[in-house]
Every structure is written in structure tokens, then in C-alpha cells.
Short mmCIF file of C-alpha atoms in Angstrom, two decimals:
data_model
loop_
_atom_site.label_atom_id
_atom_site.label_comp_id
_atom_site.label_asym_id
_atom_site.label_seq_id
_atom_site.Cartn_x
_atom_site.Cartn_y
_atom_site.Cartn_z
CA MET A 221 -0.09 -0.10 0.16
CA THR A 222 1.36 3.40 -0.98
CA ASP A 223 1.29 6.64 1.44
CA GLY A 224 -1.13 7.90 -0.93
CA ASP A 225 -3.84 4.86 -0.54
CA ALA A 226 -2.96 4.67 3.42
CA ILE A 227 -4.48 8.02 3.87
CA PRO A 228 -8.12 8.63 3.52
CA GLN A 229 -8.33 11.06 0.46
CA ALA A 230 -11.51 12.69 1.98
CA SER A 231 -8.97 13.97 4.87
CA TYR A 232 -7.86 16.48 2.30
CA THR A 233 -11.32 17.58 0.94
CA ALA A 234 -13.71 17.04 3.80
CA GLN A 235 -15.60 20.17 5.48
CA GLY A 236 -17.43 21.21 8.56
CA LYS A 237 -18.83 18.66 10.77
CA GLU A 238 -17.30 15.62 8.06
CA ARG A 239 -13.83 17.02 8.59
CA ILE A 240 -14.11 16.98 12.49
CA ARG A 241 -15.81 13.45 12.40
CA LEU A 242 -13.17 12.24 10.13
CA TRP A 243 -10.11 13.47 12.37
CA ARG A 244 -11.92 12.36 15.62
CA ASN A 245 -12.74 9.25 14.36
CA ASP A 246 -10.72 7.60 11.43
CA MET A 247 -7.42 9.50 11.76
CA ALA A 248 -7.49 9.24 15.67
CA GLU A 249 -7.67 5.45 15.03
CA LEU A 250 -4.75 5.53 12.75
CA ALA A 251 -2.71 7.40 15.21
CA LYS A 252 -3.20 4.49 17.55
CA ASP A 253 -1.92 1.97 14.97
CA THR A 254 1.71 1.32 15.06
CA GLY A 255 1.95 -0.62 11.99
CA PHE A 256 0.55 2.38 10.22
CA LEU A 257 2.66 4.95 11.82
CA GLU A 258 5.80 2.74 11.29
CA ALA A 259 4.96 2.69 7.47
CA HIS A 260 3.28 5.84 6.61
CA SER A 261 4.30 8.67 9.32
CA ALA A 262 5.60 10.86 6.45
CA ALA A 263 2.27 11.02 4.62
CA LEU A 264 0.57 11.67 7.97
CA VAL A 265 2.71 14.70 8.64
CA GLN A 266 2.34 15.91 5.13
CA LEU A 267 -1.35 16.09 5.70
CA MET A 268 -1.04 17.59 9.01
CA LEU A 269 1.07 20.11 7.61
CA TYR A 270 -1.46 20.88 4.64
CA THR A 271 -4.04 21.64 7.16
CA LEU A 272 -2.29 24.38 8.68
CA PRO A 273 -3.48 27.32 6.39
CA PHE A 274 -6.82 25.91 5.50
CA TYR A 275 -8.23 24.75 8.98
CA GLN A 276 -9.39 28.09 10.35
CA ASP A 277 -12.08 26.77 12.87
CA LEU A 278 -11.00 25.88 16.54
CA ASP A 279 -12.87 22.64 16.45
CA SER A 280 -10.88 21.35 13.57
CA GLN A 281 -7.61 22.46 14.84
CA ARG A 282 -8.35 20.87 18.15
CA ALA A 283 -9.19 17.49 16.44
CA VAL A 284 -5.80 17.48 14.53
CA LEU A 285 -3.96 18.47 17.38
CA ALA A 286 -5.41 15.52 19.35
CA THR A 287 -4.17 13.30 16.76
CA VAL A 288 -0.58 14.84 16.94
CA ARG A 289 -0.97 13.99 20.63
CA GLN A 290 -1.73 10.28 20.17
CA ALA A 291 0.59 9.78 17.18
CA VAL A 292 3.73 11.22 19.19
CA ASN A 293 3.79 8.08 21.46
CA ASN A 294 5.08 6.43 18.24
CA GLY A 295 9.01 6.99 18.18
CA THR A 296 9.04 6.90 14.31
CA PHE A 297 6.23 9.62 14.01
CA LEU A 298 7.81 11.73 16.69
CA LYS A 299 11.28 11.76 14.71
CA THR A 300 9.33 12.62 11.41
CA LEU A 301 7.23 15.27 12.84
CA ALA A 302 10.12 17.00 14.63
CA GLY A 303 12.22 16.85 11.35
CA ALA A 304 9.31 18.31 9.70
CA LEU A 305 8.68 21.16 12.05
CA VAL A 306 12.47 22.40 12.10
CA LYS A 307 12.54 22.44 8.23
CA LEU A 308 9.51 24.88 8.04
CA ASP A 309 10.28 28.66 7.33
CA ALA A 310 8.77 29.71 10.72
CA ALA A 311 9.06 33.57 9.51
CA ALA A 312 6.77 32.55 6.45
CA VAL A 313 3.58 31.30 8.17
CA SER A 314 0.81 33.24 9.30
CA ARG A 315 -0.11 34.32 12.94
CA GLN A 316 -2.71 31.81 13.32
CA GLU A 317 -0.37 28.99 11.94
CA CYS A 318 2.22 29.99 14.47
CA PHE A 319 -0.09 29.52 17.36
CA MET A 320 -0.84 25.64 16.02
CA LEU A 321 2.87 25.32 15.26
CA LEU A 322 3.49 26.45 18.94
CA CYS A 323 1.27 23.52 20.27
CA TRP A 324 2.68 21.07 18.07
CA THR A 325 6.24 21.96 18.89
CA ALA A 326 5.17 21.80 22.50
CA VAL A 327 3.89 18.33 22.12
CA VAL A 328 6.88 17.06 20.49
CA LEU A 329 9.15 18.72 23.10
CA ARG A 330 7.10 16.88 26.03
CA HIS A 331 8.35 13.55 24.33
CA LEU A 332 12.11 14.53 23.72
CA GLN A 333 14.78 14.12 26.39
CA PRO A 334 17.18 17.52 26.53
CA GLN A 335 19.99 15.53 27.48
CA SER A 336 19.83 12.85 24.89
CA ALA A 337 18.18 15.04 22.04
CA ARG A 338 19.69 18.55 22.88
CA LYS A 339 20.32 19.56 19.19
CA ALA A 340 16.32 18.65 18.19
CA VAL A 341 15.30 20.13 21.49
CA LEU A 342 17.15 23.57 20.63
CA ARG A 343 16.37 23.59 17.20
CA LEU A 344 12.32 23.22 18.24
CA VAL A 345 12.63 25.95 20.66
CA GLU A 346 14.19 28.37 18.32
CA CYS A 347 11.37 27.54 16.00
CA GLN A 348 9.11 28.61 19.17
CA ALA A 349 11.06 31.97 19.50
CA VAL A 350 9.83 32.75 15.97
CA TYR A 351 6.19 32.00 16.77
CA LEU A 352 6.04 33.74 20.26
CA SER A 353 7.40 36.92 18.88
CA ARG A 354 5.05 36.74 16.21
CA LEU A 355 2.08 36.33 18.89
CA GLN A 356 3.54 38.44 21.77
CA SER A 357 2.12 41.47 19.81
CA SER A 358 -1.72 40.34 20.13
CA PRO A 359 -3.01 40.75 23.76
CA ALA A 360 -5.23 37.47 23.25
CA ASN A 361 -2.63 35.59 21.61
CA LYS A 362 -0.24 36.34 24.20
CA GLN A 363 -2.43 35.00 26.71
CA ASN A 364 -3.09 31.90 24.71
CA MET A 365 0.78 31.48 23.92
CA LEU A 366 1.83 31.82 27.96
CA LYS A 367 -0.63 28.88 28.46
CA VAL A 368 1.38 26.83 26.13
CA THR A 369 4.79 27.58 27.36
CA ASP A 370 3.59 27.58 30.94
CA ARG A 371 2.02 24.11 30.98
CA LEU A 372 4.88 22.77 28.98
CA LEU A 373 7.68 24.18 31.17
CA ALA A 374 5.86 23.00 34.45
CA ALA A 375 5.46 19.46 33.29
CA LYS A 376 8.75 19.41 31.88
CA PRO A 377 11.08 21.92 33.79
CA ASP A 378 14.01 20.34 32.38
CA LEU A 379 13.33 22.17 29.19
CA LEU A 380 13.99 25.43 30.92
CA ALA A 381 17.58 25.53 30.31
CA ALA A 382 17.16 25.26 26.63
CA TYR A 383 14.68 27.91 26.86
CA VAL A 384 16.92 30.48 28.54
CA GLU A 385 19.73 29.53 26.18
CA VAL A 386 17.51 30.37 23.43
CA ALA A 387 15.98 33.42 24.90
CA LYS A 388 19.46 34.82 25.61
CA GLY A 389 20.91 33.77 22.14
CA THR A 390 18.01 34.99 19.75
CA ASP A 391 16.47 38.37 18.85
CA SER A 392 12.93 36.90 20.32
CA PRO A 393 11.21 39.24 22.78
CA GLY A 394 8.37 36.70 22.70
CA MET A 395 10.59 33.86 23.96
CA MET A 396 12.27 35.94 26.50
CA TYR A 397 8.77 36.91 27.85
CA ALA A 398 7.54 33.26 27.89
CA VAL A 399 10.50 32.27 30.02
CA LEU A 400 10.26 35.24 32.33
CA HIS A 401 6.40 34.85 32.87
CA PHE A 402 7.01 31.25 33.64
CA GLY A 403 9.98 32.35 36.16
CA SER A 404 7.63 34.83 37.63
CA GLN A 405 4.98 32.03 38.46
CA HIS A 406 7.94 29.60 39.48
CA PRO A 407 10.70 31.67 41.21
CA GLN A 408 12.49 28.59 42.50
CA GLN A 409 12.89 27.39 39.13
CA ILE A 410 13.98 30.33 37.64
CA ALA A 411 16.38 31.65 40.43
CA PRO A 412 19.58 29.97 38.81
CA TYR A 413 19.15 31.93 35.76
CA GLN A 414 17.69 35.17 37.15
CA GLN A 415 21.05 36.86 37.83
CA ASP A 416 22.31 36.05 34.07
CA LEU A 417 19.07 37.18 32.70
CA LEU A 418 19.24 40.29 34.47
CA ARG A 419 22.46 41.18 33.17
CA THR A 420 21.24 40.30 29.81
CA TYR A 421 18.48 42.96 30.29
CA CYS A 422 21.00 45.56 31.40
CA ASP A 423 23.20 44.93 28.42
CA THR A 424 20.52 44.52 25.61
CA ILE A 425 17.88 46.64 26.96
CA LEU A 426 19.44 49.62 29.27
CA GLY A 427 22.51 49.11 26.94
CA ALA A 428 20.59 49.46 23.74
CA LYS A 429 22.27 52.02 21.29
CA THR A 430 18.87 52.74 19.76
CA PRO A 431 15.50 52.92 21.77
CA PRO A 432 14.31 49.19 22.11
CA ALA A 433 11.08 48.29 20.55
CA ALA A 434 8.06 48.04 22.72
CA GLU A 435 7.65 44.28 22.71
CA LYS A 436 11.51 44.11 23.96
CA LEU A 437 10.56 46.36 26.70
CA ASP A 438 7.53 44.30 27.33
CA ALA A 439 9.49 41.04 27.46
CA TYR A 440 11.37 41.99 30.60
CA SER A 441 8.45 43.18 32.79
CA PRO A 442 8.18 40.23 34.84
CA LEU A 443 11.69 39.88 35.57
CA LEU A 444 11.48 43.79 36.53
CA ALA A 445 8.54 43.36 38.63
CA GLN A 446 10.20 40.52 40.70
CA LEU A 447 13.36 42.41 41.50
CA SER A 448 14.80 42.84 44.86
CA GLN A 449 16.18 46.00 46.47
CA GLU A 450 19.69 44.51 46.28
CA GLN A 451 19.33 43.60 42.67
CA PHE A 452 18.24 46.89 41.86
CA ARG A 453 20.99 48.59 43.72
CA SER A 454 23.68 46.47 42.95
CA THR A 455 23.09 45.82 39.21
CA VAL A 456 20.38 47.64 37.80
CA LEU A 457 20.92 51.12 38.86
CA PRO A 458 24.80 51.07 38.12
CA ALA A 459 23.94 49.85 34.54
CA ALA A 460 21.29 52.41 34.15
CA GLN A 461 23.67 55.33 35.30
CA LYS A 462 26.54 54.13 33.07
CA PHE A 463 24.33 53.69 29.88
CA VAL A 464 22.25 56.81 30.37
CA LYS A 465 25.69 58.67 30.00
CA ARG A 466 26.58 56.79 26.91
CA THR A 467 23.34 56.67 24.96
CA PRO A 468 20.77 58.95 26.60
CA GLU A 469 18.11 59.04 24.40
CA ALA A 470 17.85 55.15 24.20
CA ALA A 471 18.59 54.66 27.91
CA LEU A 472 16.04 57.00 28.99
CA VAL A 473 13.37 55.30 27.17
CA SER A 474 14.43 51.82 28.68
CA MET A 475 14.43 53.61 32.16
CA LYS A 476 10.91 54.78 31.75
CA ALA A 477 9.75 51.34 31.27
CA LEU A 478 11.79 50.15 34.13
CA PHE A 479 10.46 52.52 36.31
CA GLN A 480 6.92 51.53 35.39
CA ALA A 481 7.42 47.76 35.96
CA LEU A 482 9.35 48.15 39.12
CA GLN A 483 7.32 47.15 42.46
CA LEU A 484 9.87 48.36 44.71
CA ASP A 485 9.80 51.25 47.10
CA LEU A 486 12.91 53.50 45.57
CA SER A 487 12.89 56.16 48.23
CA SER A 488 16.24 55.10 49.10
CA ASN A 489 17.72 55.23 45.85
CA ILE A 490 15.88 58.57 44.54
CA ALA A 491 18.94 60.64 45.15
CA ASP A 492 21.01 58.78 42.84
CA VAL A 493 18.13 58.75 40.19
CA ALA A 494 17.08 62.44 40.31
CA GLU A 495 20.75 63.53 40.16
CA GLN A 496 21.32 61.68 37.06
CA LEU A 497 17.80 62.90 35.41
CA VAL A 498 18.55 66.60 36.29
CA LYS A 499 21.84 66.20 34.62
CA LEU A 500 20.19 65.13 31.59
CA MET A 501 17.55 67.80 31.77
CA ARG A 502 20.27 70.09 30.95
CA GLY A 503 21.46 68.10 27.87
CA SER A 504 21.73 69.69 24.51
CA LYS A 505 19.18 67.62 22.86
CA GLU A 506 15.56 68.77 23.28
CA SER A 507 14.48 65.05 23.10
CA VAL A 508 16.92 63.95 25.98
CA ARG A 509 15.96 67.26 27.93
CA TYR A 510 12.24 66.40 27.93
CA GLU A 511 12.27 62.64 28.25
CA PRO A 512 12.70 62.46 31.85
CA LEU A 513 9.85 64.75 32.34
CA VAL A 514 7.51 61.64 31.27
CA THR A 515 9.75 58.95 33.07
#
């Protein structure tokens, strides 16, 4: 039997309730069939990828996702789907497709071991970094994406190291936001990485040469909201003072977002902050002089 014969042709053309019935019944049964998956995993993955741009309704998407969850219990299918996902051009898919691909990659990652499949794990998390940044800009999508990443990291905490590595190594505010949001809910798990992430914030946000995009500023808000007085005084404040002298226009935009996100009583540090802002208000550039007034 060829792959074409093995996959019900109606799965490519069915609409509405018939499509949902097909996936919940026929495709779900095939996803449990070890012999079928060993022989036809490539065809099933091809069909699933085909559905991405066409299945717009939530019921159809859930039906396909349920089949993915069942089929990944088979090692051949798991490897085939993982290989197909990392080969996709993540930047070329729509925002809706991004969310479904985020769900699919999360399912695959639940079944991979970071120690023995490190390369595959990192490549899948890198794909997620693209999806998350695409989704972060929409409030509704942002909440849904966090449900996916929070549940994945809670169920498989040994993935957190890979997530932190990718968050630091890629220009993905969505991935950084997902990591830090999870950390705000699980402080003990993020604790080993917090100081390193704080240094990354100081270097890439406070130290940016141009004003950071709103998504990048937003990405670090969960971290800033959890800062201790000691972290602010010993790490963040010295960095802010240093960078505001080097690149005042960019640093002031970052400092405004910083003060808005902080949950600290800054009365003990107000003299240091005020002194620097007064100096900036005497700056030669009008944009630099007026920015402290709205910070």
C-alpha cells in the first residue's frame, strides 16, 4: 500500500462536521496503529502540515492537535514530525499558523529528552522563539501562548535551560517574555538563571544604542516586577547610570519602562536617580531634555 492509499483522501477535502468527524474517528484510530505509523508517518505529517492554512475553525484545529498528541507516542512519527517542523520556514507562516505550530512543537518537546536529544530540542525551541514573537504583539494571542509555554515548562522543567539559552541567544522578545513569565510563577526554578538574565537585560535593553522596541521592553517586565532592592541597587542602577551617559536617548526610554515595571520602594535610591535625571534635563538635545519629564 502506498502512502497515498493509506491516508483517507477525504481528509484533504472534507469540510465542516464531516472533517471533524474524520479526524476524531478515522485519523485518531490511525494514530493508535503502530504498523500504520511505522509505514506511513511521512504521509500523515504531510497531511497535518497541509491543514495549517486551511483549517481556520477551532474545532478542526483541536481535532488535528488531538491526533498529533496520540501519534507522537510512536517514535517513528515523533522523529518524522520533529524533522518536518524544524525544516519549516517559521517566518513565512501566518499568525494563526504560528499558534498551531507552537502547540505542535510543545507536544513534541514533551516527548524529547533534553540531555539525549539536545540538538533537536534547541532547534524546536528556536522555532518556538519565532512563533512567540509573532504572537506576543496581540493581547489575546499573548495569553494563549503563555498557557502553552507555562504548561510545557511546568510539566517538563528540564526544558527551562534550553528556553533560557534560546531567549538569550536569539532576538526574540516573545521567547524572553515566555521564560520570564514562567519564572515569575515559579521563582525557585528561575532562580539559577535570574542574575544572568538580569545582566542580559542591562546589556541589551539599558545598553541599547537605539530605543528598544515596545515588545522588547515588555518582555522583561515580569523580571523587573520581581526585582529585590539589592538587585536593583547593585546591578540595575549602576548599569542605568552608566548607559544613560553613553546613549541617553535610548537609555531614557528603557528607564521609563523600568520604573513603570518595578514594584519596589525606591525612596532609598531616589537621590541617585534624581541626580542623573537633572543632569540629563540640561542636555543639549531637546529629546533628551524632555524625556525625563515623562519618565
